[in-house]
XYZ file of C-alpha atoms in Angstrom:
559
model
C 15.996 -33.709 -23.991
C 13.530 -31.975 -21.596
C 10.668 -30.755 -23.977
C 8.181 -27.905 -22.570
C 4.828 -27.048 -24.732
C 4.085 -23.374 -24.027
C 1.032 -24.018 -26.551
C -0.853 -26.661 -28.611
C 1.792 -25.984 -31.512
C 4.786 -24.569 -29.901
C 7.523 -26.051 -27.286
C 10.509 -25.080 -25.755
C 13.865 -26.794 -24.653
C 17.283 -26.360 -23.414
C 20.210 -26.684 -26.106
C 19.500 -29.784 -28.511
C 21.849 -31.877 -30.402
C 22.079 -33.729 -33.791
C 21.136 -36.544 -32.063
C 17.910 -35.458 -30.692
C 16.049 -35.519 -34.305
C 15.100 -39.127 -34.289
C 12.904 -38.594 -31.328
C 11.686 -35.005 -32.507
C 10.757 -36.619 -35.656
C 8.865 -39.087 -33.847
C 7.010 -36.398 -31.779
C 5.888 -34.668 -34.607
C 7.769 -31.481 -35.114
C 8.157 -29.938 -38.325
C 10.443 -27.238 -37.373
C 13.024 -25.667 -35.333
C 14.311 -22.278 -34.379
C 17.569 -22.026 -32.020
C 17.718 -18.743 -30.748
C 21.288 -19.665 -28.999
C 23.983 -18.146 -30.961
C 27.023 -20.111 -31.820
C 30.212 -20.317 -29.664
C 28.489 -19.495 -25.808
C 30.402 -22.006 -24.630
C 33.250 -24.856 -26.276
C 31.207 -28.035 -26.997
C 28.101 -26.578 -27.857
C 26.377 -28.090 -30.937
C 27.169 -25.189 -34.240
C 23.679 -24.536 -35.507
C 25.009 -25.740 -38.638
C 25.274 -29.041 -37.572
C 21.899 -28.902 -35.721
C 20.246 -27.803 -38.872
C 21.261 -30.258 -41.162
C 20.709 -33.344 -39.086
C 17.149 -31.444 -38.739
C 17.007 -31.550 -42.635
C 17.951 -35.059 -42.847
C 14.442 -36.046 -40.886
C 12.849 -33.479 -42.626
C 12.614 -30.550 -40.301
C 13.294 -27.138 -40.852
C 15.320 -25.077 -39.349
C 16.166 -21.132 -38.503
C 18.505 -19.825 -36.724
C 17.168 -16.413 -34.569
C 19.868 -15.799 -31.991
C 19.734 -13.720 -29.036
C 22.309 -12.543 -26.498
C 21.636 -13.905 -23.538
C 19.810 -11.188 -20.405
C 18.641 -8.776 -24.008
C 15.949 -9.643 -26.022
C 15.357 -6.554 -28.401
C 12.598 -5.844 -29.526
C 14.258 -6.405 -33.411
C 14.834 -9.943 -31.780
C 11.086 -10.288 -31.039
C 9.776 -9.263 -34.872
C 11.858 -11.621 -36.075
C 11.069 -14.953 -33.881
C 7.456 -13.503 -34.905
C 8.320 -13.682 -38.348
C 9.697 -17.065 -38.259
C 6.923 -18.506 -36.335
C 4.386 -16.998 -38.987
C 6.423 -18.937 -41.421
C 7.573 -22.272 -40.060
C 5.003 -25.320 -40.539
C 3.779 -26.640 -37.336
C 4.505 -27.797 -34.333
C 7.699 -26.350 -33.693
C 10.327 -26.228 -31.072
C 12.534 -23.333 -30.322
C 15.680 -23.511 -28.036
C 18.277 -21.839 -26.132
C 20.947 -22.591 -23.171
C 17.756 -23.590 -20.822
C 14.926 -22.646 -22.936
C 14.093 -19.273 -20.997
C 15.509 -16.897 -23.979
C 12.908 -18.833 -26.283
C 9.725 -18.519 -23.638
C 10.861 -15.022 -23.278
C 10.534 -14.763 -26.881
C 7.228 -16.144 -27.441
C 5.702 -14.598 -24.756
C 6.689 -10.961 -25.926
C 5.602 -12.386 -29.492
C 1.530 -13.354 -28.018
C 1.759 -10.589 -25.901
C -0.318 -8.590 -28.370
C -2.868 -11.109 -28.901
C -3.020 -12.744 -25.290
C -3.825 -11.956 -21.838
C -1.089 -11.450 -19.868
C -2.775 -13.850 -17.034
C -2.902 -16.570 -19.851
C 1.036 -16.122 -21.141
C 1.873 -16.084 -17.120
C 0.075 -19.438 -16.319
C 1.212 -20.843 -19.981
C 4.699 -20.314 -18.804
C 4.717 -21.443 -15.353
C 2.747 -24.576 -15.893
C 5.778 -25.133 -18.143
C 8.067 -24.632 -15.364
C 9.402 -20.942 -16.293
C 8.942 -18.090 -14.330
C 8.929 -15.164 -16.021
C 6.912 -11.960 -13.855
C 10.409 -10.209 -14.310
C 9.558 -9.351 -17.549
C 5.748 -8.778 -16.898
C 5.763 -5.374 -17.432
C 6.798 -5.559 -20.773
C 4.589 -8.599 -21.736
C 1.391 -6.234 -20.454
C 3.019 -3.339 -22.943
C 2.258 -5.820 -25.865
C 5.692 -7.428 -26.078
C 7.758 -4.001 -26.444
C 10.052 -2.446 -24.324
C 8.499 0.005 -21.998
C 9.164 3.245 -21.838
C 9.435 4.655 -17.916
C 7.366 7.929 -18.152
C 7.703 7.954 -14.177
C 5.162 5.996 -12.146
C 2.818 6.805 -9.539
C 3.599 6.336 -6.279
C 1.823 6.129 -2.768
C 2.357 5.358 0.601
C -0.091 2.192 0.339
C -1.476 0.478 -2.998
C -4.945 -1.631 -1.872
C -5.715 -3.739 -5.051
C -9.251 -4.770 -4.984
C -12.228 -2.193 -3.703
C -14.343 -4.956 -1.996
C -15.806 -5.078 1.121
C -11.896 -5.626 2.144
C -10.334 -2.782 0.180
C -12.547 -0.410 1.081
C -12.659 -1.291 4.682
C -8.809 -1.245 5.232
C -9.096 1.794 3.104
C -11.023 3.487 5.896
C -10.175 2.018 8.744
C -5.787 2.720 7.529
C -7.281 6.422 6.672
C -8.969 6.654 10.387
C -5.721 5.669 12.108
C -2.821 8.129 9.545
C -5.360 10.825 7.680
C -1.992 11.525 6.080
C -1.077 8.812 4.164
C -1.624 8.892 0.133
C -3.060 5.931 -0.270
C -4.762 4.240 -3.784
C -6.921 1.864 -4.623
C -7.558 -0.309 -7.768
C -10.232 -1.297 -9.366
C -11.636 -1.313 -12.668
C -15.640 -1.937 -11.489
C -18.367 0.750 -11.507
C -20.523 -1.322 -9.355
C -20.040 -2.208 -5.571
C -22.060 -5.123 -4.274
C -23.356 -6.086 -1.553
C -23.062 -9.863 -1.921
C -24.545 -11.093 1.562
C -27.672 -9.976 0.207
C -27.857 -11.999 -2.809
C -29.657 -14.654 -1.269
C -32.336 -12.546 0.322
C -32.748 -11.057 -3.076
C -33.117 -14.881 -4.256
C -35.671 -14.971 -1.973
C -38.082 -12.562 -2.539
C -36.920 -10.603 0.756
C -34.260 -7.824 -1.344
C -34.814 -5.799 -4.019
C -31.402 -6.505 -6.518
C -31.006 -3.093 -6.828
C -30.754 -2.331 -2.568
C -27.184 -4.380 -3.070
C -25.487 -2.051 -5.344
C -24.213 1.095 -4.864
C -21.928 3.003 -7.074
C -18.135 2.751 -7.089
C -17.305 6.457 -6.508
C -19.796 7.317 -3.910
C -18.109 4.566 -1.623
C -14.227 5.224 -1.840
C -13.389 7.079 1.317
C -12.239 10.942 0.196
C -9.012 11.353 -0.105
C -8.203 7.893 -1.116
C -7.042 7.933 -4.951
C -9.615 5.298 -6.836
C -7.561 4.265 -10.315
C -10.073 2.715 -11.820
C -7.856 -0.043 -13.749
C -7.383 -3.724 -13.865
C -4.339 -5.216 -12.312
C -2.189 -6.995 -15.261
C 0.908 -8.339 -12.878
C 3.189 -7.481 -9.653
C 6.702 -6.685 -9.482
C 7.228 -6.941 -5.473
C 11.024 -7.172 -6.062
C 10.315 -3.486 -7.495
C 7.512 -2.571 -5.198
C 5.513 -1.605 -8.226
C 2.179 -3.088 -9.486
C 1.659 -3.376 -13.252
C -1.769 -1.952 -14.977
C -3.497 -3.270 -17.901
C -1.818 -1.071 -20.628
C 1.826 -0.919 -18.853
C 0.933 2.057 -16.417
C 2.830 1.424 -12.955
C 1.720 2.121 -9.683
C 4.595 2.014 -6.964
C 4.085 1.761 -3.074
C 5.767 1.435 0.567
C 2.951 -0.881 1.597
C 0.778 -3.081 -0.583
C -2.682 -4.775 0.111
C -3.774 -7.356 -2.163
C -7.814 -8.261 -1.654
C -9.484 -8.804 -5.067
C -11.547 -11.429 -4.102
C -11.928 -14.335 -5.948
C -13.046 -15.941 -9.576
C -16.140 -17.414 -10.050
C -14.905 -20.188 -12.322
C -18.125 -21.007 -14.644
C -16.347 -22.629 -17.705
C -15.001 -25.699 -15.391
C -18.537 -26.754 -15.824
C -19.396 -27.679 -19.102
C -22.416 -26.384 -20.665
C -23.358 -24.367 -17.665
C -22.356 -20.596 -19.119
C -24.520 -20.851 -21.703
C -27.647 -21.872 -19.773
C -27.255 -19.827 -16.991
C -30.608 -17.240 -16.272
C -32.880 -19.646 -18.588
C -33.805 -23.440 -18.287
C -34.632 -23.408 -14.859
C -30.652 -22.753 -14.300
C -29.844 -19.944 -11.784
C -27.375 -19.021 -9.075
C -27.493 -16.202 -6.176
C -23.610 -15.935 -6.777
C -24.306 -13.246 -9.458
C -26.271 -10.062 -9.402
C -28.403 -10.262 -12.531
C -29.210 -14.032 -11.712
C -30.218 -13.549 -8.092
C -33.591 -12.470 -9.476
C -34.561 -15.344 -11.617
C -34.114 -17.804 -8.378
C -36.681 -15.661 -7.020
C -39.026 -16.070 -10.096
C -37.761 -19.807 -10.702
C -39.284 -20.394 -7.199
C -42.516 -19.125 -7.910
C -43.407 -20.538 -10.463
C -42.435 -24.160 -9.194
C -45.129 -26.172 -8.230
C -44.158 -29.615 -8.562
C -40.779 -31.358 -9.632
C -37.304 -31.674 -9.061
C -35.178 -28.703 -7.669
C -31.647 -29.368 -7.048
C -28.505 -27.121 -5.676
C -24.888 -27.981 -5.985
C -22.016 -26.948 -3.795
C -19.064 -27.702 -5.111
C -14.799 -28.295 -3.264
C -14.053 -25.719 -1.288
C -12.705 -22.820 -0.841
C -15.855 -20.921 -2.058
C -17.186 -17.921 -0.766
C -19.913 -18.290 1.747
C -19.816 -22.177 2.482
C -23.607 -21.945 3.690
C -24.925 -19.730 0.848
C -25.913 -23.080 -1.272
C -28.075 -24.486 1.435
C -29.447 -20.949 2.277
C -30.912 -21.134 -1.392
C -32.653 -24.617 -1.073
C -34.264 -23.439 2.916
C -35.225 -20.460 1.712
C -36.864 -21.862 -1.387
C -38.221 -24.704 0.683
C -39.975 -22.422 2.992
C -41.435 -20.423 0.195
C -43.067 -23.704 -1.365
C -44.054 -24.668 2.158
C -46.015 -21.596 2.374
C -47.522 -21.981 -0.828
C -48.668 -25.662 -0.160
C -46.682 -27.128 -2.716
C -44.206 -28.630 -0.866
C -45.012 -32.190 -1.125
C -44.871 -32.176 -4.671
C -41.245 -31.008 -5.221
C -38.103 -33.349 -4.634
C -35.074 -31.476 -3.236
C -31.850 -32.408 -3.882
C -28.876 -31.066 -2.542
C -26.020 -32.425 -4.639
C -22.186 -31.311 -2.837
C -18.841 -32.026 -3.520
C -17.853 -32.108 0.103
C -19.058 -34.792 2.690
C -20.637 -32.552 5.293
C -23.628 -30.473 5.424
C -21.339 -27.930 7.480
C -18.260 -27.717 8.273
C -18.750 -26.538 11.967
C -20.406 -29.572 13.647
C -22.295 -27.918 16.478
C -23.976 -26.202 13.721
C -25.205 -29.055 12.047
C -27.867 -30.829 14.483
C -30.266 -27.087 13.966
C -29.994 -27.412 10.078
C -30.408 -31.065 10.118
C -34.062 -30.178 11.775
C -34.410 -28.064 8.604
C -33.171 -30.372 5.719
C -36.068 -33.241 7.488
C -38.631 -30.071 7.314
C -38.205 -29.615 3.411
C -37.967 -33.288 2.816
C -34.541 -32.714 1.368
C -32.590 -35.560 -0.186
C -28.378 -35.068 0.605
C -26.043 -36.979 -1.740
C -22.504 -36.038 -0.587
C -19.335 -36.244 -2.757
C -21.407 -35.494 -6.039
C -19.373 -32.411 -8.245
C -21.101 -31.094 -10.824
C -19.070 -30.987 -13.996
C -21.966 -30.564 -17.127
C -25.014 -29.082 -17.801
C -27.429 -29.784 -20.577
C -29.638 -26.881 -19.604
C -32.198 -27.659 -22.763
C -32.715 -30.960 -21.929
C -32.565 -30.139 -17.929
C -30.182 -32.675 -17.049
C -27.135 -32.183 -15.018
C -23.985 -34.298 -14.541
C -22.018 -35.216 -11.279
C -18.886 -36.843 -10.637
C -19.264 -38.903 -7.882
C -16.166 -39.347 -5.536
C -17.547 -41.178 -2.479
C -14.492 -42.584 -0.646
C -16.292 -45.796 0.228
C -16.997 -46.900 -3.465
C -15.959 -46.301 -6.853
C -15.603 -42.962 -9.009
C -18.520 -42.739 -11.103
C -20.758 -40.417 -13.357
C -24.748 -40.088 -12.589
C -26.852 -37.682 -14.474
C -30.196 -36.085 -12.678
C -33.222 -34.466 -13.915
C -34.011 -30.983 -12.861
C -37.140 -28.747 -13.379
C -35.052 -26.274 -11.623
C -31.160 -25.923 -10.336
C -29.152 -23.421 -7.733
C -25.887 -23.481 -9.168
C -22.853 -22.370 -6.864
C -19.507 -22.150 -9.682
C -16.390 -23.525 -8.708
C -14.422 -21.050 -7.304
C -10.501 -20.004 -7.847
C -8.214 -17.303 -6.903
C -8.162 -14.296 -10.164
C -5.869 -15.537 -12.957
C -3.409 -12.147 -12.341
C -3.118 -13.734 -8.683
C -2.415 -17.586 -9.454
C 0.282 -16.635 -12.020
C 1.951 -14.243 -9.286
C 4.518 -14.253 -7.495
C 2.521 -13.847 -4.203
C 0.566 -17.052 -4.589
C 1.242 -20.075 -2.884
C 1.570 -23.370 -4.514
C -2.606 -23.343 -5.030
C -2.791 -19.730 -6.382
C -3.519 -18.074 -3.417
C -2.287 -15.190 -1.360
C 0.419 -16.251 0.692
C 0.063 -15.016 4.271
C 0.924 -15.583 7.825
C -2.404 -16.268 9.036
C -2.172 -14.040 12.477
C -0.535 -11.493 11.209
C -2.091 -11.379 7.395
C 1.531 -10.220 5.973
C 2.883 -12.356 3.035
C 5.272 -15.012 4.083
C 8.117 -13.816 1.179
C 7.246 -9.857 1.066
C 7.263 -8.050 4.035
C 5.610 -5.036 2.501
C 2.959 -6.750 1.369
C -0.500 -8.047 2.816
C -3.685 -9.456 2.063
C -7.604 -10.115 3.674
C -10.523 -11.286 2.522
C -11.223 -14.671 -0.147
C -7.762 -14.076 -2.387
C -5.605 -15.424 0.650
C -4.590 -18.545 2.156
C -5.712 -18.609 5.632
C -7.774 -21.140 6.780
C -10.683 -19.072 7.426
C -14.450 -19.151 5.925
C -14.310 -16.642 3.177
C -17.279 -14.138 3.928
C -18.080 -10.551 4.392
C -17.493 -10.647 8.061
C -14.344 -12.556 7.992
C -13.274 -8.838 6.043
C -14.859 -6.773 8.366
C -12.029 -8.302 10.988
C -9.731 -8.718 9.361
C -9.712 -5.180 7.702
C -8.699 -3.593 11.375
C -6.047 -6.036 11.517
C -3.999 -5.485 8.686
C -4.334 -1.441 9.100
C -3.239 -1.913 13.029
C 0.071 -3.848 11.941
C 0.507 -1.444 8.301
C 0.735 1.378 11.014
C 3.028 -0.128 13.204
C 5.332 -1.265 10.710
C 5.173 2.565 9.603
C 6.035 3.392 13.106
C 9.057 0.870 12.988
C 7.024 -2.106 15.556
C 6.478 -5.267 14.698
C 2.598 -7.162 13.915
C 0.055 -5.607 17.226
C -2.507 -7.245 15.987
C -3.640 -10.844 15.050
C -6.689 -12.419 12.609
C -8.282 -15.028 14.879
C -10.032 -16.965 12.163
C -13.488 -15.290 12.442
C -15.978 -15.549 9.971
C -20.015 -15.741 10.360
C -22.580 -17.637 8.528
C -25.980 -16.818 8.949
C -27.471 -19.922 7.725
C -31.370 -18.478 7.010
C -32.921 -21.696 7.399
C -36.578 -19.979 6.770
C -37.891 -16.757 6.407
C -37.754 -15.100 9.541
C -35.373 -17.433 11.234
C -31.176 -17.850 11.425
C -28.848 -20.000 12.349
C -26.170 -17.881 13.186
C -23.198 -19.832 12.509
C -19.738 -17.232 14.008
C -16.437 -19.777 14.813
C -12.221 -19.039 14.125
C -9.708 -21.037 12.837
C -10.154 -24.798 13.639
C -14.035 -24.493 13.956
C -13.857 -22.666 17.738
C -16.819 -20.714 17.930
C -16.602 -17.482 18.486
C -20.398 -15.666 19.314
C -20.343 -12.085 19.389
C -23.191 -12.253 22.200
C -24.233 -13.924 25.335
C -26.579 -17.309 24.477
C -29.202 -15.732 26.379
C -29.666 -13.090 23.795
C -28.600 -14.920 21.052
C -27.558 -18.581 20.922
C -26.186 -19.242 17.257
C -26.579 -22.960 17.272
C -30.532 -22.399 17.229
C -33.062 -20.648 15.176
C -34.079 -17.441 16.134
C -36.044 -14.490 14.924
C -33.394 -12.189 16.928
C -30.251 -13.872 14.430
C -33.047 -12.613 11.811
C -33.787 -9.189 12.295
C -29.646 -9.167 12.289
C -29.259 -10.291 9.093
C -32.196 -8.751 7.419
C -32.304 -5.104 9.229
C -29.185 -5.038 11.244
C -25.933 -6.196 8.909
C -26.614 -4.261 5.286
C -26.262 -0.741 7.316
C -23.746 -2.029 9.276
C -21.769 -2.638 6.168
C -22.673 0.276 4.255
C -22.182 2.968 6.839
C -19.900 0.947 9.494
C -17.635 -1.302 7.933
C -17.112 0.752 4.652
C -16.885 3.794 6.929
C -13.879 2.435 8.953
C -16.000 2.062 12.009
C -15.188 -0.922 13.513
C -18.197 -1.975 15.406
C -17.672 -5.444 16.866
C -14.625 -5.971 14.781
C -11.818 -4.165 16.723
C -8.417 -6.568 16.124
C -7.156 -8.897 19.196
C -3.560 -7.085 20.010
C -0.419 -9.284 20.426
C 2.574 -7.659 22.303
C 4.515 -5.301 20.682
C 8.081 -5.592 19.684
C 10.786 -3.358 18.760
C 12.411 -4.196 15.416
């Protein structure tokens, strides 16, 4: 008997027999509902047999069958109505158990996310995005009132869906193309930790939604529920369906706060703050201020995250500010990480080394932080040195830089474009998905091996629109993603390290040493970062204009 919980109180399993109730007796179950009907095949078990061995162990038992490939939606009001009815935990079963999941998942569908039925039913080994559609209409079947279609579909209007957006439009003005997203709000996230700082005003990194779309690009301002790539079709919150010829999947990722415990709830108060958030970018700012003597500590914690040197760019940058106040010697840094490096590039590592001595800063490696007790300022790591045991060690804070744990969107990880670790799945030249060749995907939702930040977008936006319009012409991929990405690691206030390297850690400057050597300090990598890359971004990159970022061309193929 292969048991499957979809939920605390409710599993599935292929067919049962009589002689299965000793052990579901002895797991617990009160009840049963076999939604197989009698005589599918010769020697299955008669649901009259099943239900009064279940009797004899004191189970109940209904019987709710359903024809295999149709589940009405009579079939689905009446599971409901035995599951409202049946003591708890129960089992329900079938010929493999995918007529009861089915079942159960159109049955929550009105009282659960779609993203949380998806990953419910996967983790127990069921795939079920076939039916997505009708799970995101609240369990019932859908009713096709013809779906809108376009040429390309670009899910996500970040820094990468916008870009593409442009730089496709620049390329074939005649395309209909649409992009999704349900946010008002565009950020500019690179400039988070400048507004943690003191050196940005929050409100010079937003910008509205609709004064950034390029014009002529349809904005559907919706969240995504679930794809159908089989179908070419992605599914809205509410059952709307958007179809495409081309799709380009760049969301971005999920800043995953709950995996810490206790940290939501003290987040912007207790000395707890983050620059990975907008409305908490500030309060750094104000924490650092007001610190005059004490303990400040900032986490990093397992990659993938989204700018791997923003963490340490909070503790320089706060460093420098106490240094210039003259309180310096009175605070104790700690820079708690998850990882074992400072950086993962090493030839950037000697010039911020120079940096963490400056600041007096204290590096414990392979510390995660997993709670928060923000009232009591005390923070929790698991420590996972390789060299010793696990173990637990709680710190004192006066103040604490908090970068989340971060995870591909829930709608992604439960999709059938993810990979085995919820991520995109792509070649990593070529940024098409392994399985769909329709489909493609930039920026931090994939699975290349790349640093996710904004400039690791702004090249790989040209890439994917070069190869969308060849495959429109009929060529194969032009154009390949070298790994870029840049860093620039502001190690004090009027100073970068300018950290720009590819896949495998090559770097990869954009200009001569003798204007600007990355592996150092400079004011030049400065004025870049603070005066140079914001307009760039707003009125290049979003603009299609690609400045710096034009896409290394492979030879092209016929099909």
């Amino acid at each position: 008997m292969n048991l499957k919980r979809i939920s605390p109180k409710v599993s599935v399993s292929p067919q049962i027999s009589a002689d299965d109730m000793p052990l579901l007796e002895a797991e617990g179950f009160r009840a049963i509902i076999c939604n197989r009907p009698d005589g599918e095949v010769a020697d299955q078990p008669s649901f009259a047999d099943i239900e009064a061995a279940a009797k004899a162990h004191g189970i109940e038992a209904r019987y709710v069958p359903v024809q295999s490939g149709v589940v009405t939606d009579d079939d689905v009001s009446a599971f409901g109505e035995e599951l409202r009815s049946l003591p708890r935990p129960l089992l329900a079963y079938c010929r493999t158990g995918t007529r009861s999941v089915t079942l159960w998942s159109f049955h929550e569908a009105k009282k659960r996310p779609i993203s949380e039925i998806l990953a419910a039913t996967k983790a127990a080994g069921f795939d079920i995005n076939g039916v997505a559609r009708r799970i995101a209409n609240g369990g019932k079947t859908p009713a096709d009132t013809g779906d809108a279609k376009f040429d390309v579909v670009i899910v996500g209007a970040g820094a990468g869906g916008i870009s593409v957006a442009a730089s496709l439009q620049s390329r074939k003005p005649d395309l209909s193309i649409a992009v999704i997203d349900p946010a008002d709000i565009h950020y500019y996230q690179p400039g988070w930790t400048m507004v943690g700082s003191g050196i940005f005003e929050a409100q010079q990194t937003a910008k509205t939604m609709g004064s950034l779309i390029p014009k002529g690009v349809k904005w559907i301002k919706s969240a995504v529920a679930a794809f159908e790539p089989e179908n070419d079709a992605v599914i809205l919150d509410g059952c709307r369906v958007v179809k495409y010829d081309r799709l380009v999947v760049c969301p971005g990722l999920k800043l995953d706060w709950k995996k810490v415990q206790g940290l939501e709830e003290t987040l912007g108060r207790n000395g707890v703050t983050s620059n990975y958030r907008y409305d908490l970018a500030p309060y750094t700012w104000q924490l650092v201020q007001e610190m005059n003597k004490g303990r400040a500590v900032f986490t990093q914690p397992s990659m993938p995250i989204k700018c791997a040197g923003a963490p340490q760019k909070a503790m320089y940058l706060s460093g420098d500010a106490w240094g210039r106040k003259g309180v310096l010697n009175n605070i104790d840094i700690q820079f708690m990480s998850a990882g074992g490096v400072l950086f993962g590039v090493k030839d950037y590592v000697p010039a911020l080394m120079k940096y963490v001595e400056k600041y007096d800063a204290t590096l414990n490696f392979f510390h995660n932080l997993v709670a928060v007790d923000g009232p009591a300022k005390k923070a929790t790591f698991k420590v996972a040195n390789p060299d010793t045991d696990p173990a637990e060690v709680t710190v004192d804070f006066d103040m604490m830089h908090v970068c989340p744990p971060q995870v591909a969107p829930d709608f992604i990880r439960v999709s059938p474009l993810a990979d085995a670790a919820g991520w995109v799945d792509v070649d990593q030249a070529t940024l098409r998905h392994k399985r769909f060749e329709n489909i493609w995907s930039l920026g931090d939702v994939m699975n290349a091996p790349n640093a996710k930040t904004a400039a690791a977008a702004r090249k790989q936006a040209p890439t994917v629109a070069e190869n969308i319009a060849a495959d429109i012409a009929g060529r194969s991929a032009v154009a390949q993603y070298d790994g870029y990405g840049s860093c620039p690691l502001t190690v004090e206030r009027g100073k970068v390290v300018l950290a720009e390297f590819g896949y495998g850690g090559a770097l990869k400057p954009s200009f001569p040493a003798w204007i600007l050597d990355g592996t150092k300090p400079t004011r030049a990598a400065w004025f870049l970062k603070e005066k140079m890359l914001p307009p760039i971004y707003w009125r290049a990159m979003l603009k299609g204009k690609e400045w710096l970022a034009k896409p290394e061309q492979v030879k092209a193929t016929a099909k």
